[in-house]
């Protein structure tokens, strides 16, 4: 029995491009320009502000974190700004479902 953690699937640049394209098409982001950054084993969507939170220092805030799992599935996390942590919202999704 191995004590090593299971390998996390490699995140591909193609996934980042798919996420960025999906964001560009969303009407919700008409006045802000969110972008995609690497975060751990997945991709984080960040923006200068969102409907519920604004960084008082003028920086960017996390909105969503998409993490690939085994078998080509994804987990979708939302940022809980009050608690300062990511909250799992859905798991076992295809990337297009998570977007």
Short mmCIF file of N, CA and C in Angstrom, two decimals:
data_model
loop_
_atom_site.label_atom_id
_atom_site.label_comp_id
_atom_site.label_asym_id
_atom_site.label_seq_id
_atom_site.Cartn_x
_atom_site.Cartn_y
_atom_site.Cartn_z
N UNK A 1 0.85 -1.17 0.00
CA UNK A 1 0.00 0.00 0.00
C UNK A 1 0.89 1.23 0.00
N UNK A 2 0.59 2.17 -0.90
CA UNK A 2 1.38 3.38 -1.01
C UNK A 2 0.82 4.47 -0.10
N UNK A 3 1.71 5.21 0.54
CA UNK A 3 1.29 6.32 1.38
C UNK A 3 1.28 7.62 0.60
N UNK A 4 1.64 7.57 -0.68
CA UNK A 4 1.66 8.77 -1.50
C UNK A 4 0.23 9.16 -1.89
N UNK A 5 0.00 10.45 -2.01
CA UNK A 5 -1.31 10.93 -2.44
C UNK A 5 -1.54 10.53 -3.89
N UNK A 6 -2.79 10.28 -4.27
CA UNK A 6 -3.06 9.93 -5.67
C UNK A 6 -2.68 11.09 -6.58
N UNK A 7 -2.27 10.75 -7.78
CA UNK A 7 -1.86 11.77 -8.74
C UNK A 7 -3.06 12.56 -9.21
N UNK A 8 -2.92 13.88 -9.23
CA UNK A 8 -3.96 14.76 -9.76
C UNK A 8 -3.76 14.86 -11.26
N UNK A 9 -4.83 14.81 -12.05
CA UNK A 9 -4.69 14.90 -13.50
C UNK A 9 -3.98 16.19 -13.90
N UNK A 10 -3.20 16.10 -14.94
CA UNK A 10 -2.50 17.28 -15.45
C UNK A 10 -3.49 18.25 -16.06
N UNK A 11 -3.35 19.51 -15.73
CA UNK A 11 -4.23 20.54 -16.29
C UNK A 11 -3.61 21.03 -17.58
N UNK A 12 -4.40 21.04 -18.64
CA UNK A 12 -3.89 21.42 -19.94
C UNK A 12 -4.25 22.86 -20.27
N UNK A 13 -3.40 23.50 -21.08
CA UNK A 13 -3.66 24.87 -21.53
C UNK A 13 -4.96 24.94 -22.32
N UNK A 14 -5.34 23.86 -22.97
CA UNK A 14 -6.58 23.83 -23.72
C UNK A 14 -7.78 24.07 -22.80
N UNK A 15 -7.75 23.50 -21.61
CA UNK A 15 -8.82 23.73 -20.65
C UNK A 15 -8.90 25.21 -20.27
N UNK A 16 -7.76 25.83 -20.05
CA UNK A 16 -7.72 27.25 -19.73
C UNK A 16 -8.37 28.07 -20.83
N UNK A 17 -8.05 27.75 -22.07
CA UNK A 17 -8.62 28.46 -23.22
C UNK A 17 -10.13 28.26 -23.28
N UNK A 18 -10.61 27.05 -23.02
CA UNK A 18 -12.06 26.78 -23.03
C UNK A 18 -12.77 27.59 -21.95
N UNK A 19 -12.16 27.68 -20.78
CA UNK A 19 -12.75 28.45 -19.68
C UNK A 19 -12.78 29.94 -20.04
N UNK A 20 -11.69 30.45 -20.58
CA UNK A 20 -11.61 31.87 -20.95
C UNK A 20 -12.65 32.21 -22.03
N UNK A 21 -12.82 31.34 -23.02
CA UNK A 21 -13.82 31.57 -24.07
C UNK A 21 -15.23 31.59 -23.48
N UNK A 22 -15.51 30.67 -22.57
CA UNK A 22 -16.83 30.62 -21.96
C UNK A 22 -17.11 31.89 -21.16
N UNK A 23 -16.12 32.41 -20.46
CA UNK A 23 -16.29 33.65 -19.70
C UNK A 23 -16.58 34.83 -20.63
N UNK A 24 -15.89 34.90 -21.73
CA UNK A 24 -16.07 36.01 -22.67
C UNK A 24 -17.49 36.04 -23.24
N UNK A 25 -18.14 34.89 -23.33
CA UNK A 25 -19.50 34.82 -23.89
C UNK A 25 -20.59 35.12 -22.87
N UNK A 26 -20.25 35.14 -21.60
CA UNK A 26 -21.27 35.34 -20.56
C UNK A 26 -21.72 36.79 -20.47
N UNK A 27 -23.01 37.02 -20.49
CA UNK A 27 -23.57 38.36 -20.36
C UNK A 27 -23.33 38.94 -18.97
N UNK A 28 -23.21 38.09 -17.99
CA UNK A 28 -23.02 38.54 -16.60
C UNK A 28 -21.77 39.39 -16.46
N UNK A 29 -20.78 39.14 -17.29
CA UNK A 29 -19.51 39.86 -17.19
C UNK A 29 -19.41 40.95 -18.25
N UNK A 30 -20.47 41.71 -18.42
CA UNK A 30 -20.50 42.74 -19.46
C UNK A 30 -19.56 43.90 -19.14
N UNK A 31 -19.44 44.29 -17.87
CA UNK A 31 -18.67 45.48 -17.51
C UNK A 31 -17.33 45.19 -16.84
N UNK A 32 -17.07 43.95 -16.53
CA UNK A 32 -15.77 43.57 -15.96
C UNK A 32 -15.14 42.51 -16.85
N UNK A 33 -13.86 42.38 -16.76
CA UNK A 33 -13.14 41.40 -17.58
C UNK A 33 -12.45 40.38 -16.68
N UNK A 34 -13.17 39.32 -16.29
CA UNK A 34 -12.51 38.29 -15.50
C UNK A 34 -11.48 37.56 -16.36
N UNK A 35 -10.51 36.97 -15.69
CA UNK A 35 -9.54 36.16 -16.42
C UNK A 35 -9.23 34.90 -15.63
N UNK A 36 -8.50 34.01 -16.24
CA UNK A 36 -8.24 32.69 -15.70
C UNK A 36 -6.78 32.59 -15.30
N UNK A 37 -6.54 32.11 -14.08
CA UNK A 37 -5.18 31.91 -13.56
C UNK A 37 -5.05 30.48 -13.05
N UNK A 38 -3.84 30.01 -13.03
CA UNK A 38 -3.57 28.69 -12.45
C UNK A 38 -3.72 28.77 -10.94
N UNK A 39 -4.38 27.79 -10.35
CA UNK A 39 -4.54 27.70 -8.89
C UNK A 39 -4.43 26.24 -8.51
N UNK A 40 -3.32 25.85 -7.91
CA UNK A 40 -3.14 24.45 -7.54
C UNK A 40 -3.23 23.55 -8.75
N UNK A 41 -4.11 22.56 -8.67
CA UNK A 41 -4.28 21.61 -9.77
C UNK A 41 -5.35 22.06 -10.76
N UNK A 42 -5.89 23.25 -10.56
CA UNK A 42 -6.99 23.69 -11.42
C UNK A 42 -6.83 25.11 -11.91
N UNK A 43 -7.97 25.73 -12.21
CA UNK A 43 -8.00 27.08 -12.76
C UNK A 43 -8.92 27.94 -11.93
N UNK A 44 -8.45 29.15 -11.62
CA UNK A 44 -9.21 30.11 -10.82
C UNK A 44 -9.67 31.26 -11.72
N UNK A 45 -10.94 31.62 -11.61
CA UNK A 45 -11.48 32.78 -12.31
C UNK A 45 -11.41 33.95 -11.34
N UNK A 46 -10.73 35.02 -11.75
CA UNK A 46 -10.58 36.20 -10.91
C UNK A 46 -11.07 37.43 -11.67
N UNK A 47 -11.48 38.44 -10.89
CA UNK A 47 -12.02 39.66 -11.47
C UNK A 47 -11.70 40.83 -10.55
N UNK A 48 -11.66 42.05 -11.08
CA UNK A 48 -11.45 43.21 -10.22
C UNK A 48 -12.58 43.39 -9.21
N UNK A 49 -13.76 42.92 -9.51
CA UNK A 49 -14.88 42.98 -8.57
C UNK A 49 -15.95 42.00 -9.01
N UNK A 50 -16.94 41.80 -8.16
CA UNK A 50 -18.10 41.01 -8.54
C UNK A 50 -19.31 41.62 -7.86
N UNK A 51 -20.47 41.08 -8.07
CA UNK A 51 -21.69 41.69 -7.57
C UNK A 51 -21.75 41.75 -6.05
N UNK A 52 -21.03 40.88 -5.37
CA UNK A 52 -21.13 40.85 -3.91
C UNK A 52 -19.87 41.30 -3.19
N UNK A 53 -18.77 41.38 -3.89
CA UNK A 53 -17.51 41.70 -3.21
C UNK A 53 -16.64 42.60 -4.08
N UNK A 54 -15.97 43.50 -3.42
CA UNK A 54 -15.00 44.37 -4.07
C UNK A 54 -13.78 44.40 -3.17
N UNK A 55 -12.61 44.26 -3.73
CA UNK A 55 -11.39 44.35 -2.95
C UNK A 55 -11.15 45.82 -2.62
N UNK A 56 -11.14 46.19 -1.33
CA UNK A 56 -10.96 47.59 -0.96
C UNK A 56 -9.63 48.17 -1.42
N UNK A 57 -8.65 47.32 -1.62
CA UNK A 57 -7.33 47.78 -2.08
C UNK A 57 -7.27 47.89 -3.60
N UNK A 58 -8.37 47.55 -4.26
CA UNK A 58 -8.41 47.64 -5.72
C UNK A 58 -7.84 46.44 -6.44
N UNK A 59 -7.55 45.38 -5.71
CA UNK A 59 -7.01 44.18 -6.32
C UNK A 59 -8.10 43.30 -6.92
N UNK A 60 -7.72 42.12 -7.28
CA UNK A 60 -8.66 41.17 -7.87
C UNK A 60 -9.16 40.20 -6.81
N UNK A 61 -10.35 39.67 -7.05
CA UNK A 61 -10.92 38.69 -6.13
C UNK A 61 -11.23 37.40 -6.88
N UNK A 62 -11.16 36.30 -6.17
CA UNK A 62 -11.52 35.01 -6.76
C UNK A 62 -13.03 34.88 -6.87
N UNK A 63 -13.48 34.31 -7.97
CA UNK A 63 -14.91 34.10 -8.19
C UNK A 63 -15.24 32.62 -8.21
N UNK A 64 -14.45 31.86 -8.97
CA UNK A 64 -14.69 30.43 -9.11
C UNK A 64 -13.36 29.71 -9.24
N UNK A 65 -13.37 28.45 -8.83
CA UNK A 65 -12.17 27.60 -8.94
C UNK A 65 -12.64 26.27 -9.52
N UNK A 66 -12.09 25.91 -10.66
CA UNK A 66 -12.42 24.67 -11.36
C UNK A 66 -11.26 23.71 -11.21
N UNK A 67 -11.54 22.54 -10.66
CA UNK A 67 -10.48 21.56 -10.39
C UNK A 67 -10.79 20.24 -11.08
N UNK A 68 -9.87 19.77 -11.93
CA UNK A 68 -10.11 18.48 -12.58
C UNK A 68 -9.90 17.33 -11.59
N UNK A 69 -10.69 16.29 -11.77
CA UNK A 69 -10.53 15.08 -10.96
C UNK A 69 -10.22 13.93 -11.91
N UNK A 70 -10.13 12.78 -11.40
CA UNK A 70 -9.89 11.62 -12.25
C UNK A 70 -11.07 11.38 -13.18
N UNK A 71 -10.83 10.70 -14.25
CA UNK A 71 -11.86 10.30 -15.21
C UNK A 71 -12.47 11.49 -15.95
N UNK A 72 -11.72 12.58 -16.07
CA UNK A 72 -12.17 13.71 -16.87
C UNK A 72 -13.30 14.53 -16.26
N UNK A 73 -13.54 14.38 -14.99
CA UNK A 73 -14.59 15.15 -14.33
C UNK A 73 -13.99 16.38 -13.65
N UNK A 74 -14.87 17.31 -13.27
CA UNK A 74 -14.43 18.56 -12.65
C UNK A 74 -15.23 18.85 -11.39
N UNK A 75 -14.58 19.57 -10.48
CA UNK A 75 -15.25 20.12 -9.30
C UNK A 75 -15.36 21.63 -9.51
N UNK A 76 -16.49 22.20 -9.10
CA UNK A 76 -16.70 23.64 -9.18
C UNK A 76 -16.80 24.19 -7.76
N UNK A 77 -15.93 25.15 -7.45
CA UNK A 77 -15.92 25.81 -6.15
C UNK A 77 -16.28 27.28 -6.32
N UNK A 78 -16.98 27.84 -5.35
CA UNK A 78 -17.27 29.28 -5.32
C UNK A 78 -16.49 29.87 -4.15
N UNK A 79 -16.15 31.12 -4.26
CA UNK A 79 -15.40 31.79 -3.20
C UNK A 79 -16.37 32.32 -2.14
N UNK A 80 -16.17 31.94 -0.90
CA UNK A 80 -16.90 32.52 0.23
C UNK A 80 -16.03 33.65 0.75
N UNK A 81 -16.34 34.87 0.34
CA UNK A 81 -15.50 36.02 0.68
C UNK A 81 -15.56 36.35 2.16
N UNK A 82 -16.68 36.12 2.81
CA UNK A 82 -16.81 36.40 4.23
C UNK A 82 -15.91 35.49 5.06
N UNK A 83 -15.82 34.22 4.69
CA UNK A 83 -14.99 33.26 5.43
C UNK A 83 -13.58 33.15 4.86
N UNK A 84 -13.38 33.66 3.64
CA UNK A 84 -12.06 33.61 3.02
C UNK A 84 -11.64 32.23 2.56
N UNK A 85 -12.60 31.44 2.04
CA UNK A 85 -12.26 30.09 1.60
C UNK A 85 -13.10 29.71 0.38
N UNK A 86 -12.68 28.62 -0.27
CA UNK A 86 -13.42 28.07 -1.40
C UNK A 86 -14.45 27.08 -0.88
N UNK A 87 -15.63 27.07 -1.47
CA UNK A 87 -16.70 26.17 -1.07
C UNK A 87 -17.10 25.32 -2.28
N UNK A 88 -17.06 24.01 -2.12
CA UNK A 88 -17.44 23.10 -3.19
C UNK A 88 -18.93 23.25 -3.50
N UNK A 89 -19.26 23.54 -4.76
CA UNK A 89 -20.65 23.72 -5.18
C UNK A 89 -21.15 22.54 -5.99
N UNK A 90 -20.26 21.88 -6.74
CA UNK A 90 -20.69 20.75 -7.56
C UNK A 90 -19.46 19.89 -7.87
N UNK A 91 -19.70 18.60 -8.06
CA UNK A 91 -18.61 17.67 -8.39
C UNK A 91 -19.12 16.68 -9.43
N UNK A 92 -18.18 16.03 -10.10
CA UNK A 92 -18.54 15.01 -11.08
C UNK A 92 -19.08 15.61 -12.37
N UNK A 93 -18.68 16.84 -12.68
CA UNK A 93 -19.17 17.53 -13.85
C UNK A 93 -18.21 17.40 -15.03
N UNK A 94 -18.75 17.47 -16.25
CA UNK A 94 -17.91 17.69 -17.41
C UNK A 94 -17.55 19.17 -17.39
N UNK A 95 -16.48 19.56 -18.06
CA UNK A 95 -16.07 20.96 -18.05
C UNK A 95 -17.17 21.85 -18.59
N UNK A 96 -17.83 21.46 -19.67
CA UNK A 96 -18.89 22.30 -20.22
C UNK A 96 -20.06 22.47 -19.24
N UNK A 97 -20.32 21.47 -18.42
CA UNK A 97 -21.36 21.60 -17.39
C UNK A 97 -20.94 22.57 -16.28
N UNK A 98 -19.68 22.52 -15.91
CA UNK A 98 -19.17 23.40 -14.85
C UNK A 98 -19.16 24.85 -15.32
N UNK A 99 -18.98 25.05 -16.62
CA UNK A 99 -18.93 26.42 -17.13
C UNK A 99 -20.32 26.99 -17.27
#
